[in-house]
Amino acid sequence: MSSFQRLCRAAAAFFCMIFCVPRSGLSAPATIAPFYSSASPWEAQTVAAIDTPNTLLNNPGGLRSWLASQGLTLSMDDENEFGGNVTGGVRKAFDNTGQFAIILDADWGKIAGIRGLKTHFATVTRYGQNASYGFGDTLDPSQQVFDGGGNAAFHLVLMDADKTFLNDRLTVAVGRMGLLNDFNASKLNCTFMNNAICGEPKTSPDQPANSVWPKAVWGLRLKYEFVPHWFVQTGVYANDQANNKTGWKFTTAETHGVALPLEFEYDPRLGARRDLIGRIKLGMTYAHATQADVLYDRDGGIAVLTGKPARRDHPYPGMWFVYDQMLMRNGPKTDEGLMLMLRFDHLDPAVSRRVDQYEIGLVDSGFWRARPGDSAGIIFSATSVGGPWGEAQSIALAHGLRPPLGYRDQIVPGIPYQVQRFAEIAEATYRFDLGHGVLLAPDFQYFWNVNGQRNIPNAVFLGGRLHVQVF
């Protein structure tokens, strides 16, 4: 038996043990707290800061309590993600990447008596490099907290206000924010470390108009609950292509039209007690601006052969489907249970590299009563590269030309590249709640067809993440 086979058997036995732990005989209450579905990275951290006083500094001098009494919630946390490939890839690579975030939320109902008005402000400091770039992959980054921070000490990622109306059924938000912070979003995604999954399926941001954390653009968002548990959400977001390294550049000089998202959501409650919470989302984004065709030039020729500027296309809307469903309840808290995750994303192949992405996963929380803060997850993701993108590569290869579509075709100069077609990953993780706001999560990832190429050996990634909720 090879060392890899032994490793896979050990991983399978470990996660079988996790998911097969007998459930206690707890009876879940008839009423369960709402399962809020507009979760985004900042919201998940804000909720943790409000509801979980288990932080490294706890409540120094009563500061946390005093801020809360004034309508303010301050969160500071640091995330480090580390690891490397033990086999496969083009070479061995081990890297650490991280993010320090500061988030301030203000409840203006407490501050000034303006009911339903809240403001949100967040900055991040990002550092490090992604290990998967080193071993040859650009499709499914092994660590999600990298890039986008502009090497700035305080990169602005969020500065917006939201106000509720109609007995809290309508929410209107405006300011600097990312489209995918709230659309095609689920707080379950960041159970995992691979950037193909956390913070959203990686295919969706291949549409440049789909801005996402840590990128913030001018935006307006409306979400309306038209009947209980049924929502419609839409908005207008700037398609800002400026190289805004600090996030503090508010000009619209490089705004190319707008993005118009539309999303329908249903939050089912299943089971005899109606306590098996869920979330179903179906949505799309229409990009008003044209995008560069990946194959044809402006005159209809093959751009890689003619060297002429690419044709400008109006892409059809990108689409997504999200389904999170609790299959078994482990305890009374909202997320204590075994959750099923299903995802599908699609983009126009005329203008995109990633075209289709499928995901299926399980996340189990609250299954071990002696360690209620622990959770475990396992997921599989498959991504297909668009036919026109592959055709451009094939033509370049046939004519002895360099990769036609930039550095993202190959990361290490001199690596023989192939036509990119399909790439798959599997990830398994266990999150240990160590107390005092510290989470440690060992992580296992397996890469098939690294970078969508068959000439790069499949890779095994071992690593982990350390999250410290400082305040």
XYZ file of C-alpha atoms in Angstrom:
471
model
C 0.000 0.000 0.000
C 1.408 3.419 -0.957
C 1.919 6.204 1.572
C -0.831 8.201 -0.134
C -3.307 5.309 0.169
C -2.469 4.975 3.862
C -2.962 8.728 4.289
C -6.353 8.635 2.562
C -7.484 5.674 4.691
C -6.442 7.451 7.865
C -8.277 10.618 6.818
C -11.410 8.626 5.934
C -11.347 6.800 9.278
C -10.863 10.077 11.135
C -13.828 11.789 9.527
C -15.987 8.693 9.767
C -15.313 8.780 13.496
C -16.297 12.447 13.572
C -19.553 12.121 11.681
C -20.546 8.828 13.303
C -20.353 10.076 16.907
C -23.703 9.101 18.506
C -26.037 12.044 18.944
C -27.186 12.802 22.443
C -30.840 12.546 23.246
C -31.354 16.293 23.386
C -34.777 17.485 22.408
C -34.579 20.641 20.348
C -37.042 23.329 21.387
C -40.040 24.032 19.221
C -38.828 27.576 18.564
C -35.402 28.033 16.986
C -33.681 31.355 16.435
C -33.952 32.696 12.861
C -31.381 31.437 10.364
C -30.225 34.708 8.835
C -29.188 34.134 5.266
C -27.492 37.332 4.202
C -24.310 36.303 5.968
C -21.077 37.738 4.663
C -17.544 37.644 6.071
C -18.012 40.830 8.105
C -21.448 39.752 9.328
C -20.175 36.386 10.512
C -17.422 38.109 12.506
C -19.811 40.735 13.861
C -22.288 38.106 15.019
C -19.458 36.247 16.731
C -18.341 39.425 18.443
C -21.847 40.183 19.727
C -23.013 36.718 20.709
C -19.743 35.124 21.827
C -17.914 37.069 24.538
C -15.297 34.297 24.381
C -12.442 36.448 23.112
C -8.762 36.650 23.924
C -9.161 39.927 25.828
C -12.740 39.165 26.927
C -14.081 42.378 28.514
C -11.037 44.377 29.669
C -12.029 46.944 32.259
C -15.648 46.542 31.190
C -14.847 48.200 27.842
C -16.795 45.702 25.773
C -19.899 46.100 27.928
C -19.619 49.880 27.889
C -19.335 49.979 24.096
C -22.387 47.718 23.785
C -24.387 50.022 26.055
C -23.500 52.880 23.696
C -24.644 50.923 20.629
C -21.136 50.060 19.422
C -19.640 46.653 18.654
C -15.901 46.465 18.061
C -14.309 43.291 16.713
C -10.621 42.581 16.139
C -9.484 39.203 14.889
C -6.483 37.599 13.243
C -6.557 34.617 10.868
C -3.490 32.682 9.736
C -3.699 29.901 7.151
C -0.646 27.747 6.577
C 0.386 24.581 4.809
C 1.871 23.059 1.695
C 1.831 20.117 -0.679
C 3.438 16.945 0.651
C 3.139 15.197 -2.725
C 2.318 16.217 -6.297
C 2.382 19.610 -7.962
C 5.304 21.032 -9.929
C 7.434 21.464 -6.798
C 7.106 21.515 -3.005
C 5.734 24.767 -1.617
C 4.819 25.795 1.933
C 3.406 29.210 2.742
C 1.488 31.134 5.372
C -1.042 33.816 4.615
C -3.117 35.862 6.987
C -5.465 38.721 7.693
C -5.981 41.056 10.634
C -9.451 42.623 10.598
C -10.967 45.514 12.528
C -14.742 45.847 12.384
C -16.924 48.515 13.981
C -20.715 48.318 13.917
C -22.951 51.082 15.226
C -26.617 50.738 16.203
C -28.112 54.186 15.717
C -31.259 53.139 17.522
C -29.237 53.199 20.733
C -27.001 56.092 19.738
C -29.572 58.549 18.396
C -32.961 56.863 18.614
C -33.097 56.109 14.869
C -34.694 52.678 14.934
C -33.437 50.158 12.385
C -30.407 52.181 11.245
C -26.981 50.552 11.505
C -23.604 51.428 10.054
C -20.706 49.081 9.377
C -17.018 49.802 8.926
C -14.225 47.287 8.325
C -10.561 47.296 7.378
C -8.128 44.428 6.836
C -4.381 43.986 6.783
C -3.357 41.047 4.606
C 0.011 39.356 4.349
C 1.667 36.226 3.005
C 1.420 34.106 -0.129
C -0.749 31.228 -1.267
C 0.998 27.840 -1.268
C -0.942 26.466 -4.239
C 0.546 29.150 -6.511
C 3.919 27.704 -5.609
C 3.011 24.128 -6.533
C 1.304 25.075 -9.784
C -2.393 25.885 -9.257
C -4.290 29.103 -10.013
C -7.850 27.749 -10.158
C -8.394 26.578 -6.560
C -6.182 28.574 -4.157
C -5.366 26.455 -1.114
C -5.729 29.395 1.287
C -8.511 31.943 1.027
C -7.026 34.851 2.998
C -4.614 36.229 0.416
C -4.438 38.919 -2.237
C -6.787 41.864 -2.615
C -5.377 43.713 0.388
C -3.020 45.864 -1.671
C -0.207 45.528 0.902
C -1.960 48.298 2.832
C -1.995 48.539 6.623
C -5.712 49.352 6.727
C -7.361 48.307 3.469
C -10.988 49.495 3.477
C -13.373 46.624 2.766
C -16.669 47.961 4.087
C -18.256 51.311 4.888
C -22.016 51.246 4.561
C -25.317 51.927 6.284
C -28.470 49.838 6.312
C -31.984 50.753 7.445
C -35.004 48.529 7.989
C -38.568 49.488 7.058
C -42.034 47.911 7.021
C -41.668 46.155 10.377
C -38.164 44.976 9.443
C -39.354 43.215 6.279
C -37.440 45.608 3.991
C -33.723 46.348 4.365
C -32.001 49.054 2.327
C -28.195 49.297 2.373
C -25.958 51.857 0.678
C -22.250 52.630 0.731
C -18.933 50.969 -0.051
C -19.403 47.194 -0.107
C -18.903 44.087 -2.222
C -21.689 42.559 -4.291
C -20.864 38.991 -3.266
C -20.777 39.897 0.425
C -24.553 39.414 0.370
C -25.427 37.710 -2.918
C -24.507 34.048 -3.505
C -23.346 34.043 0.124
C -23.458 31.556 2.983
C -21.692 31.594 6.325
C -21.063 27.852 5.932
C -18.598 28.454 3.088
C -15.802 29.585 5.378
C -15.924 26.428 7.418
C -13.358 25.521 4.762
C -10.022 27.098 3.857
C -9.730 26.623 0.085
C -10.588 29.806 -1.793
C -12.669 27.864 -4.309
C -15.224 27.600 -1.483
C -14.538 30.396 1.025
C -15.873 33.085 0.962
C -17.972 32.159 -2.146
C -17.619 29.708 -5.049
C -14.569 30.985 -6.927
C -16.293 30.917 -10.314
C -18.576 33.836 -9.457
C -15.817 36.493 -9.064
C -14.458 35.558 -12.509
C -17.139 37.995 -13.643
C -15.257 41.274 -12.907
C -18.480 43.087 -12.013
C -19.048 40.672 -9.101
C -17.046 42.564 -6.493
C -16.208 40.609 -3.361
C -14.464 41.043 -0.011
C -11.915 42.606 0.393
C -12.899 44.779 -2.595
C -15.496 47.461 -1.916
C -17.383 49.496 -4.533
C -20.271 51.936 -4.434
C -23.472 49.983 -4.104
C -27.160 50.013 -3.226
C -28.928 46.865 -1.998
C -32.561 46.100 -1.179
C -33.838 42.932 0.469
C -37.569 42.331 1.015
C -39.381 39.519 2.820
C -42.623 39.453 0.822
C -44.089 36.485 2.739
C -42.611 34.726 5.789
C -39.350 32.925 4.880
C -39.476 34.141 1.238
C -37.127 36.939 0.154
C -36.176 38.846 -2.948
C -32.921 40.799 -3.065
C -31.587 43.156 -5.714
C -29.291 46.126 -6.066
C -26.992 48.274 -8.189
C -23.205 48.023 -7.834
C -20.464 49.947 -9.615
C -18.322 47.863 -11.960
C -15.163 49.483 -10.639
C -11.976 48.182 -12.286
C -9.610 50.686 -10.644
C -6.421 49.374 -9.069
C -7.582 50.479 -5.625
C -4.819 49.022 -3.469
C -5.814 50.803 -0.271
C -9.585 50.666 -0.739
C -9.807 54.372 0.101
C -9.959 55.577 -3.506
C -13.600 56.618 -3.951
C -13.400 57.980 -7.509
C -15.660 56.583 -10.242
C -13.204 57.430 -13.047
C -12.618 53.748 -13.840
C -16.177 52.564 -13.329
C -17.344 50.611 -16.381
C -21.106 50.521 -16.038
C -22.911 48.717 -13.261
C -23.752 45.225 -12.060
C -27.417 44.381 -11.458
C -27.898 41.327 -9.211
C -31.218 39.620 -8.524
C -31.693 36.820 -6.014
C -34.667 34.852 -4.696
C -34.411 33.046 -1.383
C -36.513 30.589 0.590
C -35.648 29.560 4.152
C -37.394 26.216 4.758
C -38.057 24.664 8.167
C -38.258 20.881 7.943
C -38.896 18.079 10.439
C -41.723 17.357 12.863
C -40.656 20.285 15.038
C -39.857 22.473 12.025
C -36.415 22.965 13.535
C -34.297 21.712 10.624
C -33.362 25.081 9.198
C -32.337 25.671 5.601
C -31.648 28.207 2.901
C -32.248 28.032 -0.856
C -30.960 30.797 -3.133
C -31.329 31.233 -6.873
C -29.759 34.300 -8.402
C -28.051 36.047 -11.287
C -25.969 39.127 -12.089
C -26.226 41.173 -15.261
C -23.087 43.180 -16.088
C -23.957 46.337 -18.007
C -20.439 46.886 -19.381
C -18.763 44.908 -22.154
C -15.930 42.470 -21.453
C -13.011 41.204 -23.480
C -13.722 38.050 -25.482
C -11.238 35.306 -24.574
C -10.913 33.983 -28.156
C -11.834 36.512 -30.862
C -10.380 39.879 -31.769
C -12.403 42.960 -32.697
C -12.505 41.899 -36.368
C -13.606 38.320 -35.700
C -10.161 36.747 -36.054
C -8.334 34.634 -33.485
C -6.786 37.192 -31.151
C -3.803 35.046 -30.174
C -2.790 34.827 -33.859
C -3.568 38.364 -35.020
C -2.401 40.223 -31.927
C -5.317 42.644 -32.316
C -7.365 43.881 -29.341
C -10.037 41.492 -28.127
C -13.636 41.815 -29.204
C -15.894 43.425 -26.606
C -18.880 41.264 -25.671
C -22.016 41.789 -23.625
C -21.981 38.609 -21.507
C -25.198 36.904 -20.548
C -25.973 36.959 -16.812
C -23.942 34.810 -14.470
C -26.120 32.455 -12.412
C -25.878 30.645 -9.074
C -27.732 28.169 -6.879
C -27.148 27.752 -3.134
C -28.790 25.159 -0.887
C -27.945 24.694 2.789
C -30.118 22.238 4.712
C -29.886 20.853 8.231
C -30.351 17.085 8.115
C -30.066 16.369 11.842
C -30.263 18.659 14.852
C -27.682 18.237 17.604
C -28.733 20.948 20.050
C -30.801 24.089 20.617
C -28.436 26.658 19.097
C -29.191 27.838 15.573
C -26.295 26.083 13.841
C -26.028 22.966 16.024
C -26.624 20.195 13.532
C -25.468 18.322 10.467
C -25.748 20.619 7.432
C -25.789 19.653 3.759
C -24.218 22.107 1.297
C -25.027 22.153 -2.438
C -23.720 24.791 -4.875
C -23.764 25.487 -8.610
C -22.331 28.507 -10.456
C -22.244 29.323 -14.174
C -20.707 32.133 -16.258
C -20.635 33.041 -19.961
C -17.719 31.076 -21.533
C -17.145 33.796 -24.134
C -15.627 36.061 -21.486
C -14.698 33.792 -18.560
C -12.069 31.222 -17.656
C -14.065 29.391 -14.973
C -17.473 28.509 -16.420
C -19.153 25.870 -14.235
C -18.572 24.945 -10.607
C -20.306 22.252 -8.564
C -19.958 21.700 -4.815
C -21.338 19.199 -2.317
C -20.377 19.107 1.339
C -21.307 18.380 4.947
C -20.700 20.501 8.037
C -21.403 19.108 11.514
C -21.586 21.364 14.580
C -22.510 20.659 18.184
C -22.247 16.878 17.782
C -19.867 16.462 20.748
C -21.595 17.724 23.883
C -18.328 17.832 25.826
C -16.918 20.181 23.150
C -19.903 22.218 21.900
C -17.748 24.735 20.035
C -16.098 22.165 17.762
C -17.208 21.506 14.191
C -16.120 19.357 11.263
C -16.579 19.578 7.517
C -15.905 17.733 4.299
C -16.547 19.042 0.777
C -15.922 18.305 -2.906
C -15.702 20.983 -5.609
C -15.399 20.574 -9.389
C -14.614 23.449 -11.767
C -14.711 23.414 -15.568
C -12.786 25.822 -17.781
C -14.623 27.387 -20.720
C -14.289 25.956 -24.215
C -13.258 29.266 -25.865
C -10.512 29.724 -23.267
C -9.210 26.222 -23.959
C -9.467 26.764 -27.715
C -7.294 29.882 -27.481
C -4.701 27.871 -25.563
C -4.868 25.006 -28.061
C -4.300 27.364 -30.999
C -1.360 28.972 -29.202
C 0.184 25.562 -28.553
C -0.270 24.481 -32.178
C 1.577 27.585 -33.376
C 4.337 27.502 -30.771
C 3.128 30.694 -29.118
C 3.254 31.753 -25.486
C 0.168 31.236 -23.300
C -2.351 33.645 -24.789
C -4.223 34.747 -21.723
C -1.669 36.054 -19.272
C 0.127 34.758 -16.215
C -2.895 32.867 -14.934
C -2.258 30.097 -17.462
C 0.981 29.136 -15.714
C 2.547 30.491 -12.593
C 6.108 29.187 -12.816
C 7.881 30.254 -16.039
C 9.005 27.283 -18.055
C 6.306 24.852 -16.917
C 4.890 23.145 -20.014
C 1.293 24.256 -20.103
C -1.636 22.313 -21.481
C -5.167 23.197 -22.455
C -7.037 23.782 -19.202
C -10.237 21.746 -18.902
C -11.299 20.451 -15.471
C -10.033 20.673 -11.899
C -11.406 19.084 -8.737
C -10.593 19.376 -5.059
C -11.700 17.627 -1.871
C -11.217 19.202 1.547
C -11.695 17.899 5.090
C -11.252 19.935 8.255
C -11.895 19.808 11.989
C -12.225 23.041 13.963
C -11.096 22.826 17.607
C -12.504 25.521 19.896
C -9.581 26.063 22.279
C -11.331 28.735 24.316
C -10.480 32.400 24.849
C -11.466 33.134 21.240
C -8.959 30.723 19.688
C -9.897 28.233 16.949
C -7.417 25.745 15.466
C -8.384 23.750 12.373
C -6.144 21.063 10.816
C -6.866 20.862 7.091
C -6.492 18.230 4.341
C -6.949 18.992 0.620
C -6.540 16.823 -2.462
C -6.124 18.418 -5.912
C -7.032 16.512 -9.087
C -5.784 17.970 -12.398
C -3.809 20.743 -10.745
C -4.504 24.053 -12.522
C -6.886 22.200 -14.848
C -3.861 20.499 -16.466
C -3.186 16.783 -16.723
C 0.588 17.162 -16.937
C 0.887 18.310 -13.303
C 0.730 15.469 -10.736
C -2.264 15.437 -8.387
C -1.345 17.178 -5.144
C -1.939 16.499 -1.449
C -2.057 19.626 0.726
C -1.710 19.463 4.512
C -2.044 22.526 6.688
C -4.325 24.373 9.021
C -5.735 27.670 10.137
C -5.478 29.545 13.406
C -8.176 32.107 14.181
C -7.856 34.392 17.192
C -10.765 36.636 18.160
C -8.680 39.270 19.919
C -11.593 41.508 20.975
